[in-house]
């Protein structure tokens, strides 16, 4: 090869040892594998990957999966991915405030922990861990009827947390009433009535995995479990899995849901609960503006736009697309929350820009829980908080109340 005129030939030298020392700064990673996994997770998707490694397949799939072909969940996430932000510049965003007002009190962040079942199966620290993180962070936590820690034990674990209780009005009405009374006695602030469950959705991963609660040792689960000895050890050496509401269940998840869910679910159930519970009442699982108007007319203080994380009706419309219509229909007479598909602080901002009072996250904190118990839930909160702060700043917005729909343009498919 000919080196032509003007070509640049660098003069080389041997680096001095001190220069090499400066370059070779090994990253200090925590010694414990759990801490290491968490430290290397920078997104909720990273946490999900750690969660997957740490739990038996049927357990991971219970959280990760949705109904039938899982189209509802995928489309809900795609709806968020399709949002286009329009930023303002030169706004001095040194200080941003992530607080919102929820049921008349400040919540430090615009997301709270959604009610989810069988939490102690994901990690032995379970609901207590989630409630403690909520307490530290200053956000509400909703305990599920299908929770695996009792109403009283969650209250004792996080006495200062804002605790809500999610109710399935099941076939046994006296049992439902007992839960409401206990939640009241323990100082729970609000009641969420879930209404998108006249029957259980077809969660095919659970069916295929033969998931039972508690998990049973079949040959297949035993072989898979051998790869997750820590998880099994923790399950077998901590208090047995029972429910917030039931003392024991011996059967598959599908059978349990059939026992609890009641196809006669109607406005009469809402009226019954409205009579019984004198605190704030939020109706969860609303997608249409008409239904939102109807439940507010029957005394709901809040409407949660949601399709249950895609775990019930498949091919359901993405909640984000319905949010502006519900906000409009409710017209300030009730608070409007949104969940399903939120895995990034930017998703939360999109919902807030379209009128949500606050959002709820389910899988996001459960991936953290599976990845590392209470520390993992905290990591999920930290990730979402960092994303929220950065996105707000880059949008040129100092508080969530300043957001307008123009900041977050919805994809055309959601704007009909
Ligand atoms: C594993 C799991 C269990 C759930 N259990 C309940 C439940 O017991 N009651 C309820 O109202 N919603 C339940 N949900 C739905 C959540 O409250 C929430 O609507 C959903 O998780 C939001 O979607 P996301 O997971 O994409 O954030 C559950 C969701 C998941 C992922």
mmCIF file of N, CA, C and O and ligand atoms in Angstrom, residues 62-63 73 114-117 144 146 166 168 194 284 306 308-309 311 339-342 360-363 366, ligand 1:
data_model
loop_
_atom_site.group_PDB
_atom_site.id
_atom_site.type_symbol
_atom_site.label_atom_id
_atom_site.label_comp_id
_atom_site.label_asym_id
_atom_site.label_seq_id
_atom_site.Cartn_x
_atom_site.Cartn_y
_atom_site.Cartn_z
ATOM 1 N N UNK A 62 -46.844 -16.590 35.843
ATOM 2 C CA UNK A 62 -48.083 -16.121 36.476
ATOM 3 C C UNK A 62 -48.144 -14.590 36.455
ATOM 4 O O UNK A 62 -49.187 -14.000 36.179
ATOM 5 N N UNK A 63 -47.019 -13.949 36.714
ATOM 6 C CA UNK A 63 -46.997 -12.487 36.683
ATOM 7 C C UNK A 63 -46.894 -11.956 35.255
ATOM 8 O O UNK A 63 -47.596 -11.026 34.865
ATOM 9 N N UNK A 73 -52.620 -6.993 26.314
ATOM 10 C CA UNK A 73 -51.439 -6.460 27.004
ATOM 11 C C UNK A 73 -50.466 -5.855 25.991
ATOM 12 O O UNK A 73 -49.957 -4.748 26.181
ATOM 13 N N UNK A 114 -50.551 -1.312 42.264
ATOM 14 C CA UNK A 114 -51.837 -1.944 41.955
ATOM 15 C C UNK A 114 -52.017 -3.200 42.801
ATOM 16 O O UNK A 114 -51.039 -3.829 43.219
ATOM 17 N N UNK A 115 -53.282 -3.580 43.021
ATOM 18 C CA UNK A 115 -53.530 -4.819 43.759
ATOM 19 C C UNK A 115 -53.181 -6.027 42.897
ATOM 20 O O UNK A 115 -53.611 -6.114 41.740
ATOM 21 N N UNK A 116 -52.396 -6.932 43.437
ATOM 22 C CA UNK A 116 -52.062 -8.149 42.688
ATOM 23 C C UNK A 116 -52.073 -9.338 43.623
ATOM 24 O O UNK A 116 -51.731 -9.216 44.795
ATOM 25 N N UNK A 117 -52.457 -10.475 43.079
ATOM 26 C CA UNK A 117 -52.628 -11.664 43.908
ATOM 27 C C UNK A 117 -51.352 -12.481 44.068
ATOM 28 O O UNK A 117 -50.381 -12.302 43.336
ATOM 29 N N UNK A 144 -54.654 -6.863 47.567
ATOM 30 C CA UNK A 144 -55.685 -7.583 46.820
ATOM 31 C C UNK A 144 -56.434 -8.578 47.703
ATOM 32 O O UNK A 144 -55.867 -9.143 48.639
ATOM 33 N N UNK A 146 -56.898 -11.344 46.714
ATOM 34 C CA UNK A 146 -56.108 -12.556 46.475
ATOM 35 C C UNK A 146 -54.685 -12.426 47.018
ATOM 36 O O UNK A 146 -53.815 -13.204 46.637
ATOM 37 N N UNK A 166 -58.449 -3.946 47.774
ATOM 38 C CA UNK A 166 -59.173 -4.273 46.539
ATOM 39 C C UNK A 166 -60.109 -5.437 46.804
ATOM 40 O O UNK A 166 -59.677 -6.490 47.276
ATOM 41 N N UNK A 168 -62.929 -8.251 45.531
ATOM 42 C CA UNK A 168 -63.771 -8.993 44.591
ATOM 43 C C UNK A 168 -65.008 -9.347 45.390
ATOM 44 O O UNK A 168 -64.895 -10.004 46.431
ATOM 45 N N UNK A 194 -63.216 -4.266 42.005
ATOM 46 C CA UNK A 194 -62.837 -4.703 40.647
ATOM 47 C C UNK A 194 -64.064 -5.288 39.954
ATOM 48 O O UNK A 194 -64.721 -6.179 40.502
ATOM 49 N N UNK A 284 -62.696 -0.343 39.567
ATOM 50 C CA UNK A 284 -61.545 -0.733 38.734
ATOM 51 C C UNK A 284 -61.977 -1.643 37.586
ATOM 52 O O UNK A 284 -62.686 -2.625 37.826
ATOM 53 N N UNK A 306 -58.832 0.557 33.019
ATOM 54 C CA UNK A 306 -57.919 -0.590 33.107
ATOM 55 C C UNK A 306 -58.543 -1.779 32.417
ATOM 56 O O UNK A 306 -59.770 -1.915 32.396
ATOM 57 N N UNK A 308 -57.145 -4.787 33.463
ATOM 58 C CA UNK A 308 -56.621 -5.821 34.353
ATOM 59 C C UNK A 308 -55.281 -6.363 33.860
ATOM 60 O O UNK A 308 -54.988 -7.551 33.970
ATOM 61 N N UNK A 309 -54.512 -5.485 33.239
ATOM 62 C CA UNK A 309 -53.212 -5.941 32.739
ATOM 63 C C UNK A 309 -53.349 -6.970 31.629
ATOM 64 O O UNK A 309 -52.469 -7.809 31.436
ATOM 65 N N UNK A 311 -55.352 -9.439 31.496
ATOM 66 C CA UNK A 311 -55.509 -10.789 32.044
ATOM 67 C C UNK A 311 -56.942 -11.294 31.967
ATOM 68 O O UNK A 311 -57.234 -12.411 32.354
ATOM 69 N N UNK A 339 -54.348 2.168 34.546
ATOM 70 C CA UNK A 339 -53.257 1.185 34.590
ATOM 71 C C UNK A 339 -53.274 0.310 33.357
ATOM 72 O O UNK A 339 -54.124 0.445 32.486
ATOM 73 N N UNK A 340 -52.299 -0.559 33.310
ATOM 74 C CA UNK A 340 -52.025 -1.561 32.273
ATOM 75 C C UNK A 340 -50.973 -1.073 31.274
ATOM 76 O O UNK A 340 -51.187 -0.071 30.583
ATOM 77 N N UNK A 341 -49.883 -1.794 31.282
ATOM 78 C CA UNK A 341 -48.845 -1.578 30.267
ATOM 79 C C UNK A 341 -47.755 -0.611 30.670
ATOM 80 O O UNK A 341 -46.858 -0.343 29.884
ATOM 81 N N UNK A 342 -47.814 -0.088 31.898
ATOM 82 C CA UNK A 342 -46.828 0.921 32.289
ATOM 83 C C UNK A 342 -45.530 0.242 32.737
ATOM 84 O O UNK A 342 -45.508 -0.505 33.706
ATOM 85 N N UNK A 360 -51.444 3.379 38.085
ATOM 86 C CA UNK A 360 -51.074 2.239 38.920
ATOM 87 C C UNK A 360 -50.133 1.342 38.125
ATOM 88 O O UNK A 360 -50.268 1.254 36.893
ATOM 89 N N UNK A 361 -49.215 0.710 38.826
ATOM 90 C CA UNK A 361 -48.346 -0.265 38.167
ATOM 91 C C UNK A 361 -48.495 -1.612 38.856
ATOM 92 O O UNK A 361 -48.629 -1.678 40.076
ATOM 93 N N UNK A 362 -48.503 -2.668 38.055
ATOM 94 C CA UNK A 362 -48.601 -4.023 38.599
ATOM 95 C C UNK A 362 -47.303 -4.779 38.365
ATOM 96 O O UNK A 362 -46.465 -4.919 39.258
ATOM 97 N N UNK A 363 -47.118 -5.205 37.125
ATOM 98 C CA UNK A 363 -45.936 -6.029 36.843
ATOM 99 C C UNK A 363 -44.635 -5.303 37.171
ATOM 100 O O UNK A 363 -43.672 -5.922 37.600
ATOM 101 N N UNK A 366 -43.760 -6.039 40.557
ATOM 102 C CA UNK A 366 -43.624 -7.485 40.802
ATOM 103 C C UNK A 366 -42.349 -8.038 40.199
ATOM 104 O O UNK A 366 -41.743 -8.957 40.741
HETATM 105 C C1 LIG B 1 -49.818 -11.144 38.660
HETATM 106 C C2 LIG B 1 -50.977 -10.210 38.704
HETATM 107 C C3 LIG B 1 -51.998 -10.422 39.621
HETATM 108 C C4 LIG B 1 -53.083 -9.548 39.656
HETATM 109 N N1 LIG B 1 -54.055 -9.728 40.609
HETATM 110 C C5 LIG B 1 -55.074 -8.832 40.697
HETATM 111 C C6 LIG B 1 -56.032 -8.927 41.730
HETATM 112 O O1 LIG B 1 -55.951 -9.798 42.585
HETATM 113 N N2 LIG B 1 -57.033 -8.008 41.752
HETATM 114 C C7 LIG B 1 -57.139 -7.004 40.820
HETATM 115 O O2 LIG B 1 -58.070 -6.195 40.876
HETATM 116 N N3 LIG B 1 -56.222 -6.887 39.844
HETATM 117 C C8 LIG B 1 -55.191 -7.756 39.767
HETATM 118 N N4 LIG B 1 -54.250 -7.618 38.784
HETATM 119 C C9 LIG B 1 -54.334 -6.483 37.865
HETATM 120 C C10 LIG B 1 -53.582 -5.282 38.424
HETATM 121 O O3 LIG B 1 -54.266 -4.711 39.507
HETATM 122 C C11 LIG B 1 -53.409 -4.189 37.352
HETATM 123 O O4 LIG B 1 -54.661 -3.877 36.807
HETATM 124 C C12 LIG B 1 -52.443 -4.614 36.250
HETATM 125 O O5 LIG B 1 -51.353 -5.329 36.768
HETATM 126 C C13 LIG B 1 -51.940 -3.402 35.493
HETATM 127 O O6 LIG B 1 -51.142 -3.772 34.418
HETATM 128 P P1 LIG B 1 -49.537 -3.839 34.449
HETATM 129 O O7 LIG B 1 -49.177 -5.138 35.122
HETATM 130 O O8 LIG B 1 -49.161 -3.833 33.017
HETATM 131 O O9 LIG B 1 -49.035 -2.651 35.232
HETATM 132 C C14 LIG B 1 -53.155 -8.489 38.735
HETATM 133 C C15 LIG B 1 -52.127 -8.284 37.824
HETATM 134 C C16 LIG B 1 -51.034 -9.124 37.811
HETATM 135 C C17 LIG B 1 -49.922 -8.870 36.831
#
